[in-house]
Amino acid sequence: MSNYVVGISGGIGSGKTTVTDLFAKYGIEVIDADVIAREVVEPGSPALKAIVHKFGQFVLNESGGSSSGTLDRAKLRNLVFNNIETKNWLNQLLHPAIRQQMLLQTKQAKSAYCLLSVPLLVESKLYEQVDRVVIVDVDEQTQLQRTLLRDKTNEQQILAIMRAQATRQQRLAVADDIIDNNGQVNDLATQVAQLHKRYLQMAKQKE
Ligand code: ADP
């Protein structure tokens, strides 16, 4: 069981997934808050039942397709957009469920330490609850260009997401370790190898 949890974060397109894939190659388990956020609203979940109870069946995808009965995230986003009351209701429903599931999965992880990947680590103050924080850092221009290449959205949408997230400075302020992803993907492997070694030692010391 890993009782040493390394929180990893970075802005949209900073390279979190690229980095966590490298840690995973060492057998390190990665718990992804985005994946959990989808799991807690899967069909049959108490959270999805509560959402349908509040908004009605129309928040579900139409019957017929493979996504039938699943939450239509775009519809839900529209409902909470600019509606602070609804947004708070939803956050109060989902955040404890996500937190509880994250804790459970870190406890169940079997690697020497585990990574908890949380895009909103700073905003959610979850950095206070992990043993160590590593931030994937990239300058904003590179971040924008890489996200543009990856996602099929426009520049304005990505800039809006970047503005809604914590700033680069706010993230760096909570970092114990920083992974510099301004260079090539190849440059990441050495940094990850060094950190992996360090985290193994730290996890051992905590035992
Ligand atoms: P995040 O998970 O933080 O949103 P990703 O790991 O998906 O970020 O990286 C964003 C995009 O940038 C992906 O398409 C990824 O392949 C690419 N990428 C990541 N690191 C580099 C790099 N050093 N050089 C070029 N492209 C990169």
PDB file of N, CA and C in Angstrom, residues 10-76:
ATOM      1  N   GLY A  10      -0.639  21.248 -12.852  1.00  0.00           N
ATOM      2  CA  GLY A  10      -0.125  22.117 -13.903  1.00  0.00           C
ATOM      3  C   GLY A  10      -1.341  22.616 -14.660  1.00  0.00           C
ATOM      4  N   GLY A  11      -1.196  23.680 -15.396  1.00  0.00           N
ATOM      5  CA  GLY A  11      -2.340  24.225 -16.135  1.00  0.00           C
ATOM      6  C   GLY A  11      -2.727  23.328 -17.297  1.00  0.00           C
ATOM      7  N   ILE A  12      -3.790  23.697 -17.989  1.00  0.00           N
ATOM      8  CA  ILE A  12      -4.229  22.956 -19.170  1.00  0.00           C
ATOM      9  C   ILE A  12      -3.074  22.915 -20.196  1.00  0.00           C
ATOM     10  N   GLY A  13      -2.809  21.718 -20.687  1.00  0.00           N
ATOM     11  CA  GLY A  13      -1.774  21.569 -21.706  1.00  0.00           C
ATOM     12  C   GLY A  13      -0.343  21.741 -21.220  1.00  0.00           C
ATOM     13  N   SER A  14      -0.152  21.732 -19.894  1.00  0.00           N
ATOM     14  CA  SER A  14       1.212  21.928 -19.380  1.00  0.00           C
ATOM     15  C   SER A  14       2.059  20.672 -19.572  1.00  0.00           C
ATOM     16  N   GLY A  15       1.381  19.515 -19.666  1.00  0.00           N
ATOM     17  CA  GLY A  15       2.114  18.260 -19.853  1.00  0.00           C
ATOM     18  C   GLY A  15       1.922  17.260 -18.727  1.00  0.00           C
ATOM     19  N   LYS A  16       0.859  17.446 -17.923  1.00  0.00           N
ATOM     20  CA  LYS A  16       0.614  16.529 -16.794  1.00  0.00           C
ATOM     21  C   LYS A  16       0.512  15.073 -17.255  1.00  0.00           C
ATOM     22  N   THR A  17      -0.288  14.857 -18.294  1.00  0.00           N
ATOM     23  CA  THR A  17      -0.500  13.483 -18.757  1.00  0.00           C
ATOM     24  C   THR A  17       0.795  12.893 -19.308  1.00  0.00           C
ATOM     25  N   THR A  18       1.519  13.700 -20.060  1.00  0.00           N
ATOM     26  CA  THR A  18       2.798  13.247 -20.626  1.00  0.00           C
ATOM     27  C   THR A  18       3.735  12.834 -19.493  1.00  0.00           C
ATOM     28  N   VAL A  19       3.752  13.628 -18.420  1.00  0.00           N
ATOM     29  CA  VAL A  19       4.631  13.351 -17.286  1.00  0.00           C
ATOM     30  C   VAL A  19       4.142  12.132 -16.484  1.00  0.00           C
ATOM     31  N   THR A  20       2.843  12.072 -16.210  1.00  0.00           N
ATOM     32  CA  THR A  20       2.357  10.942 -15.395  1.00  0.00           C
ATOM     33  C   THR A  20       2.532   9.620 -16.158  1.00  0.00           C
ATOM     34  N   ASP A  21       2.446   9.672 -17.492  1.00  0.00           N
ATOM     35  CA  ASP A  21       2.710   8.456 -18.289  1.00  0.00           C
ATOM     36  C   ASP A  21       4.146   7.960 -18.054  1.00  0.00           C
ATOM     37  N   LEU A  22       5.064   8.899 -17.869  1.00  0.00           N
ATOM     38  CA  LEU A  22       6.469   8.514 -17.624  1.00  0.00           C
ATOM     39  C   LEU A  22       6.625   7.867 -16.241  1.00  0.00           C
ATOM     40  N   PHE A  23       5.943   8.426 -15.248  1.00  0.00           N
ATOM     41  CA  PHE A  23       5.993   7.818 -13.905  1.00  0.00           C
ATOM     42  C   PHE A  23       5.359   6.422 -13.938  1.00  0.00           C
ATOM     43  N   ALA A  24       4.288   6.308 -14.726  1.00  0.00           N
ATOM     44  CA  ALA A  24       3.576   5.019 -14.806  1.00  0.00           C
ATOM     45  C   ALA A  24       4.502   3.932 -15.360  1.00  0.00           C
ATOM     46  N   LYS A  25       5.459   4.330 -16.197  1.00  0.00           N
ATOM     47  CA  LYS A  25       6.401   3.345 -16.739  1.00  0.00           C
ATOM     48  C   LYS A  25       7.259   2.711 -15.644  1.00  0.00           C
ATOM     49  N   TYR A  26       7.393   3.406 -14.513  1.00  0.00           N
ATOM     50  CA  TYR A  26       8.125   2.846 -13.365  1.00  0.00           C
ATOM     51  C   TYR A  26       7.187   2.029 -12.475  1.00  0.00           C
ATOM     52  N   GLY A  27       5.950   1.858 -12.922  1.00  0.00           N
ATOM     53  CA  GLY A  27       4.985   1.086 -12.133  1.00  0.00           C
ATOM     54  C   GLY A  27       4.263   1.909 -11.089  1.00  0.00           C
ATOM     55  N   ILE A  28       4.427   3.216 -11.170  1.00  0.00           N
ATOM     56  CA  ILE A  28       3.778   4.080 -10.184  1.00  0.00           C
ATOM     57  C   ILE A  28       2.312   4.285 -10.564  1.00  0.00           C
ATOM     58  N   GLU A  29       1.442   4.081  -9.601  1.00  0.00           N
ATOM     59  CA  GLU A  29       0.011   4.227  -9.884  1.00  0.00           C
ATOM     60  C   GLU A  29      -0.375   5.706  -9.923  1.00  0.00           C
ATOM     61  N   VAL A  30      -1.178   6.042 -10.918  1.00  0.00           N
ATOM     62  CA  VAL A  30      -1.606   7.427 -11.091  1.00  0.00           C
ATOM     63  C   VAL A  30      -3.116   7.500 -10.876  1.00  0.00           C
ATOM     64  N   ILE A  31      -3.510   8.315  -9.931  1.00  0.00           N
ATOM     65  CA  ILE A  31      -4.930   8.524  -9.675  1.00  0.00           C
ATOM     66  C   ILE A  31      -5.290   9.889 -10.258  1.00  0.00           C
ATOM     67  N   ASP A  32      -6.235   9.875 -11.176  1.00  0.00           N
ATOM     68  CA  ASP A  32      -6.522  11.077 -11.954  1.00  0.00           C
ATOM     69  C   ASP A  32      -7.869  11.671 -11.528  1.00  0.00           C
ATOM     70  N   ALA A  33      -7.830  12.890 -11.007  1.00  0.00           N
ATOM     71  CA  ALA A  33      -9.059  13.535 -10.514  1.00  0.00           C
ATOM     72  C   ALA A  33     -10.095  13.697 -11.627  1.00  0.00           C
ATOM     73  N   ASP A  34      -9.635  13.917 -12.860  1.00  0.00           N
ATOM     74  CA  ASP A  34     -10.585  14.071 -13.976  1.00  0.00           C
ATOM     75  C   ASP A  34     -11.348  12.776 -14.235  1.00  0.00           C
ATOM     76  N   VAL A  35     -10.633  11.654 -14.133  1.00  0.00           N
ATOM     77  CA  VAL A  35     -11.269  10.345 -14.349  1.00  0.00           C
ATOM     78  C   VAL A  35     -12.285  10.093 -13.245  1.00  0.00           C
ATOM     79  N   ILE A  36     -11.882  10.403 -12.001  1.00  0.00           N
ATOM     80  CA  ILE A  36     -12.781  10.204 -10.863  1.00  0.00           C
ATOM     81  C   ILE A  36     -14.023  11.094 -10.983  1.00  0.00           C
ATOM     82  N   ALA A  37     -13.814  12.327 -11.464  1.00  0.00           N
ATOM     83  CA  ALA A  37     -14.947  13.250 -11.626  1.00  0.00           C
ATOM     84  C   ALA A  37     -15.978  12.663 -12.584  1.00  0.00           C
ATOM     85  N   ARG A  38     -15.517  11.880 -13.567  1.00  0.00           N
ATOM     86  CA  ARG A  38     -16.471  11.227 -14.483  1.00  0.00           C
ATOM     87  C   ARG A  38     -17.096   9.990 -13.829  1.00  0.00           C
ATOM     88  N   GLU A  39     -16.264   9.267 -13.052  1.00  0.00           N
ATOM     89  CA  GLU A  39     -16.762   8.030 -12.420  1.00  0.00           C
ATOM     90  C   GLU A  39     -17.895   8.302 -11.418  1.00  0.00           C
ATOM     91  N   VAL A  40     -17.778   9.415 -10.677  1.00  0.00           N
ATOM     92  CA  VAL A  40     -18.788   9.645  -9.623  1.00  0.00           C
ATOM     93  C   VAL A  40     -20.170   9.976 -10.185  1.00  0.00           C
ATOM     94  N   VAL A  41     -20.250  10.271 -11.489  1.00  0.00           N
ATOM     95  CA  VAL A  41     -21.573  10.533 -12.080  1.00  0.00           C
ATOM     96  C   VAL A  41     -21.962   9.450 -13.094  1.00  0.00           C
ATOM     97  N   GLU A  42     -21.346   8.275 -12.964  1.00  0.00           N
ATOM     98  CA  GLU A  42     -21.700   7.177 -13.860  1.00  0.00           C
ATOM     99  C   GLU A  42     -23.148   6.737 -13.605  1.00  0.00           C
ATOM    100  N   PRO A  43     -23.793   6.135 -14.618  1.00  0.00           N
ATOM    101  CA  PRO A  43     -25.160   5.663 -14.405  1.00  0.00           C
ATOM    102  C   PRO A  43     -25.244   4.779 -13.162  1.00  0.00           C
ATOM    103  N   GLY A  44     -26.268   5.035 -12.343  1.00  0.00           N
ATOM    104  CA  GLY A  44     -26.452   4.247 -11.123  1.00  0.00           C
ATOM    105  C   GLY A  44     -25.828   4.901  -9.896  1.00  0.00           C
ATOM    106  N   SER A  45     -24.980   5.918 -10.107  1.00  0.00           N
ATOM    107  CA  SER A  45     -24.314   6.548  -8.960  1.00  0.00           C
ATOM    108  C   SER A  45     -25.297   7.447  -8.203  1.00  0.00           C
ATOM    109  N   PRO A  46     -25.098   7.587  -6.886  1.00  0.00           N
ATOM    110  CA  PRO A  46     -25.977   8.481  -6.105  1.00  0.00           C
ATOM    111  C   PRO A  46     -25.923   9.920  -6.635  1.00  0.00           C
ATOM    112  N   ALA A  47     -24.743  10.366  -7.092  1.00  0.00           N
ATOM    113  CA  ALA A  47     -24.619  11.753  -7.564  1.00  0.00           C
ATOM    114  C   ALA A  47     -25.460  11.975  -8.823  1.00  0.00           C
ATOM    115  N   LEU A  48     -25.427  11.001  -9.744  1.00  0.00           N
ATOM    116  CA  LEU A  48     -26.229  11.177 -10.967  1.00  0.00           C
ATOM    117  C   LEU A  48     -27.721  11.173 -10.633  1.00  0.00           C
ATOM    118  N   LYS A  49     -28.097  10.324  -9.690  1.00  0.00           N
ATOM    119  CA  LYS A  49     -29.517  10.287  -9.277  1.00  0.00           C
ATOM    120  C   LYS A  49     -29.947  11.652  -8.738  1.00  0.00           C
ATOM    121  N   ALA A  50     -29.083  12.258  -7.920  1.00  0.00           N
ATOM    122  CA  ALA A  50     -29.407  13.561  -7.334  1.00  0.00           C
ATOM    123  C   ALA A  50     -29.510  14.637  -8.428  1.00  0.00           C
ATOM    124  N   ILE A  51     -28.649  14.547  -9.424  1.00  0.00           N
ATOM    125  CA  ILE A  51     -28.661  15.543 -10.517  1.00  0.00           C
ATOM    126  C   ILE A  51     -29.952  15.416 -11.332  1.00  0.00           C
ATOM    127  N   VAL A  52     -30.336  14.168 -11.627  1.00  0.00           N
ATOM    128  CA  VAL A  52     -31.567  13.942 -12.402  1.00  0.00           C
ATOM    129  C   VAL A  52     -32.786  14.388 -11.589  1.00  0.00           C
ATOM    130  N   HIS A  53     -32.715  14.143 -10.292  1.00  0.00           N
ATOM    131  CA  HIS A  53     -33.817  14.537  -9.419  1.00  0.00           C
ATOM    132  C   HIS A  53     -33.988  16.056  -9.452  1.00  0.00           C
ATOM    133  N   LYS A  54     -32.877  16.774  -9.490  1.00  0.00           N
ATOM    134  CA  LYS A  54     -32.954  18.234  -9.451  1.00  0.00           C
ATOM    135  C   LYS A  54     -33.331  18.838 -10.815  1.00  0.00           C
ATOM    136  N   PHE A  55     -32.710  18.325 -11.875  1.00  0.00           N
ATOM    137  CA  PHE A  55     -32.886  18.992 -13.185  1.00  0.00           C
ATOM    138  C   PHE A  55     -33.818  18.252 -14.142  1.00  0.00           C
ATOM    139  N   GLY A  56     -34.048  16.978 -13.869  1.00  0.00           N
ATOM    140  CA  GLY A  56     -34.888  16.204 -14.790  1.00  0.00           C
ATOM    141  C   GLY A  56     -34.073  15.346 -15.745  1.00  0.00           C
ATOM    142  N   GLN A  57     -34.790  14.443 -16.423  1.00  0.00           N
ATOM    143  CA  GLN A  57     -34.152  13.458 -17.312  1.00  0.00           C
ATOM    144  C   GLN A  57     -33.405  14.113 -18.471  1.00  0.00           C
ATOM    145  N   PHE A  58     -33.735  15.352 -18.777  1.00  0.00           N
ATOM    146  CA  PHE A  58     -33.161  15.932 -19.980  1.00  0.00           C
ATOM    147  C   PHE A  58     -31.635  16.158 -19.879  1.00  0.00           C
ATOM    148  N   VAL A  59     -31.093  16.061 -18.632  1.00  0.00           N
ATOM    149  CA  VAL A  59     -29.635  16.188 -18.499  1.00  0.00           C
ATOM    150  C   VAL A  59     -28.913  14.898 -18.904  1.00  0.00           C
ATOM    151  N   LEU A  60     -29.705  13.881 -19.240  1.00  0.00           N
ATOM    152  CA  LEU A  60     -29.081  12.617 -19.661  1.00  0.00           C
ATOM    153  C   LEU A  60     -29.003  12.554 -21.182  1.00  0.00           C
ATOM    154  N   ASN A  61     -28.014  11.808 -21.677  1.00  0.00           N
ATOM    155  CA  ASN A  61     -27.923  11.598 -23.122  1.00  0.00           C
ATOM    156  C   ASN A  61     -29.116  10.776 -23.581  1.00  0.00           C
ATOM    157  N   GLU A  62     -29.545  11.074 -24.804  1.00  0.00           N
ATOM    158  CA  GLU A  62     -30.728  10.407 -25.380  1.00  0.00           C
ATOM    159  C   GLU A  62     -30.539   8.891 -25.404  1.00  0.00           C
ATOM    160  N   SER A  63     -31.663   8.196 -25.287  1.00  0.00           N
ATOM    161  CA  SER A  63     -31.573   6.738 -25.337  1.00  0.00           C
ATOM    162  C   SER A  63     -31.265   6.299 -26.772  1.00  0.00           C
ATOM    163  N   GLY A  64     -30.640   5.174 -26.883  1.00  0.00           N
ATOM    164  CA  GLY A  64     -30.320   4.641 -28.213  1.00  0.00           C
ATOM    165  C   GLY A  64     -28.839   4.399 -28.392  1.00  0.00           C
ATOM    166  N   GLY A  65     -28.037   5.464 -28.261  1.00  0.00           N
ATOM    167  CA  GLY A  65     -26.587   5.331 -28.494  1.00  0.00           C
ATOM    168  C   GLY A  65     -25.869   4.656 -27.340  1.00  0.00           C
ATOM    169  N   SER A  66     -24.552   4.497 -27.482  1.00  0.00           N
ATOM    170  CA  SER A  66     -23.783   3.826 -26.436  1.00  0.00           C
ATOM    171  C   SER A  66     -23.688   4.695 -25.175  1.00  0.00           C
ATOM    172  N   SER A  67     -23.887   6.019 -25.342  1.00  0.00           N
ATOM    173  CA  SER A  67     -23.807   6.906 -24.172  1.00  0.00           C
ATOM    174  C   SER A  67     -25.171   7.087 -23.517  1.00  0.00           C
ATOM    175  N   SER A  68     -26.144   6.319 -23.968  1.00  0.00           N
ATOM    176  CA  SER A  68     -27.507   6.431 -23.455  1.00  0.00           C
ATOM    177  C   SER A  68     -27.563   6.339 -21.924  1.00  0.00           C
ATOM    178  N   GLY A  69     -28.236   7.304 -21.300  1.00  0.00           N
ATOM    179  CA  GLY A  69     -28.395   7.269 -19.850  1.00  0.00           C
ATOM    180  C   GLY A  69     -27.225   7.874 -19.090  1.00  0.00           C
ATOM    181  N   THR A  70     -26.179   8.274 -19.811  1.00  0.00           N
ATOM    182  CA  THR A  70     -25.049   8.912 -19.139  1.00  0.00           C
ATOM    183  C   THR A  70     -25.313  10.420 -19.057  1.00  0.00           C
ATOM    184  N   LEU A  71     -24.564  11.065 -18.218  1.00  0.00           N
ATOM    185  CA  LEU A  71     -24.750  12.503 -18.028  1.00  0.00           C
ATOM    186  C   LEU A  71     -24.289  13.275 -19.270  1.00  0.00           C
ATOM    187  N   ASP A  72     -25.145  14.180 -19.731  1.00  0.00           N
ATOM    188  CA  ASP A  72     -24.764  15.061 -20.833  1.00  0.00           C
ATOM    189  C   ASP A  72     -24.059  16.271 -20.202  1.00  0.00           C
ATOM    190  N   ARG A  73     -22.728  16.199 -20.220  1.00  0.00           N
ATOM    191  CA  ARG A  73     -21.942  17.214 -19.504  1.00  0.00           C
ATOM    192  C   ARG A  73     -22.142  18.618 -20.064  1.00  0.00           C
ATOM    193  N   ALA A  74     -22.313  18.702 -21.372  1.00  0.00           N
ATOM    194  CA  ALA A  74     -22.490  20.023 -21.990  1.00  0.00           C
ATOM    195  C   ALA A  74     -23.779  20.673 -21.483  1.00  0.00           C
ATOM    196  N   LYS A  75     -24.851  19.874 -21.380  1.00  0.00           N
ATOM    197  CA  LYS A  75     -26.124  20.411 -20.877  1.00  0.00           C
ATOM    198  C   LYS A  75     -25.982  20.886 -19.428  1.00  0.00           C
ATOM    199  N   LEU A  76     -25.282  20.071 -18.638  1.00  0.00           N
ATOM    200  CA  LEU A  76     -25.089  20.435 -17.235  1.00  0.00           C
ATOM    201  C   LEU A  76     -24.254  21.717 -17.119  1.00  0.00           C
TER     202      LEU A  76
END
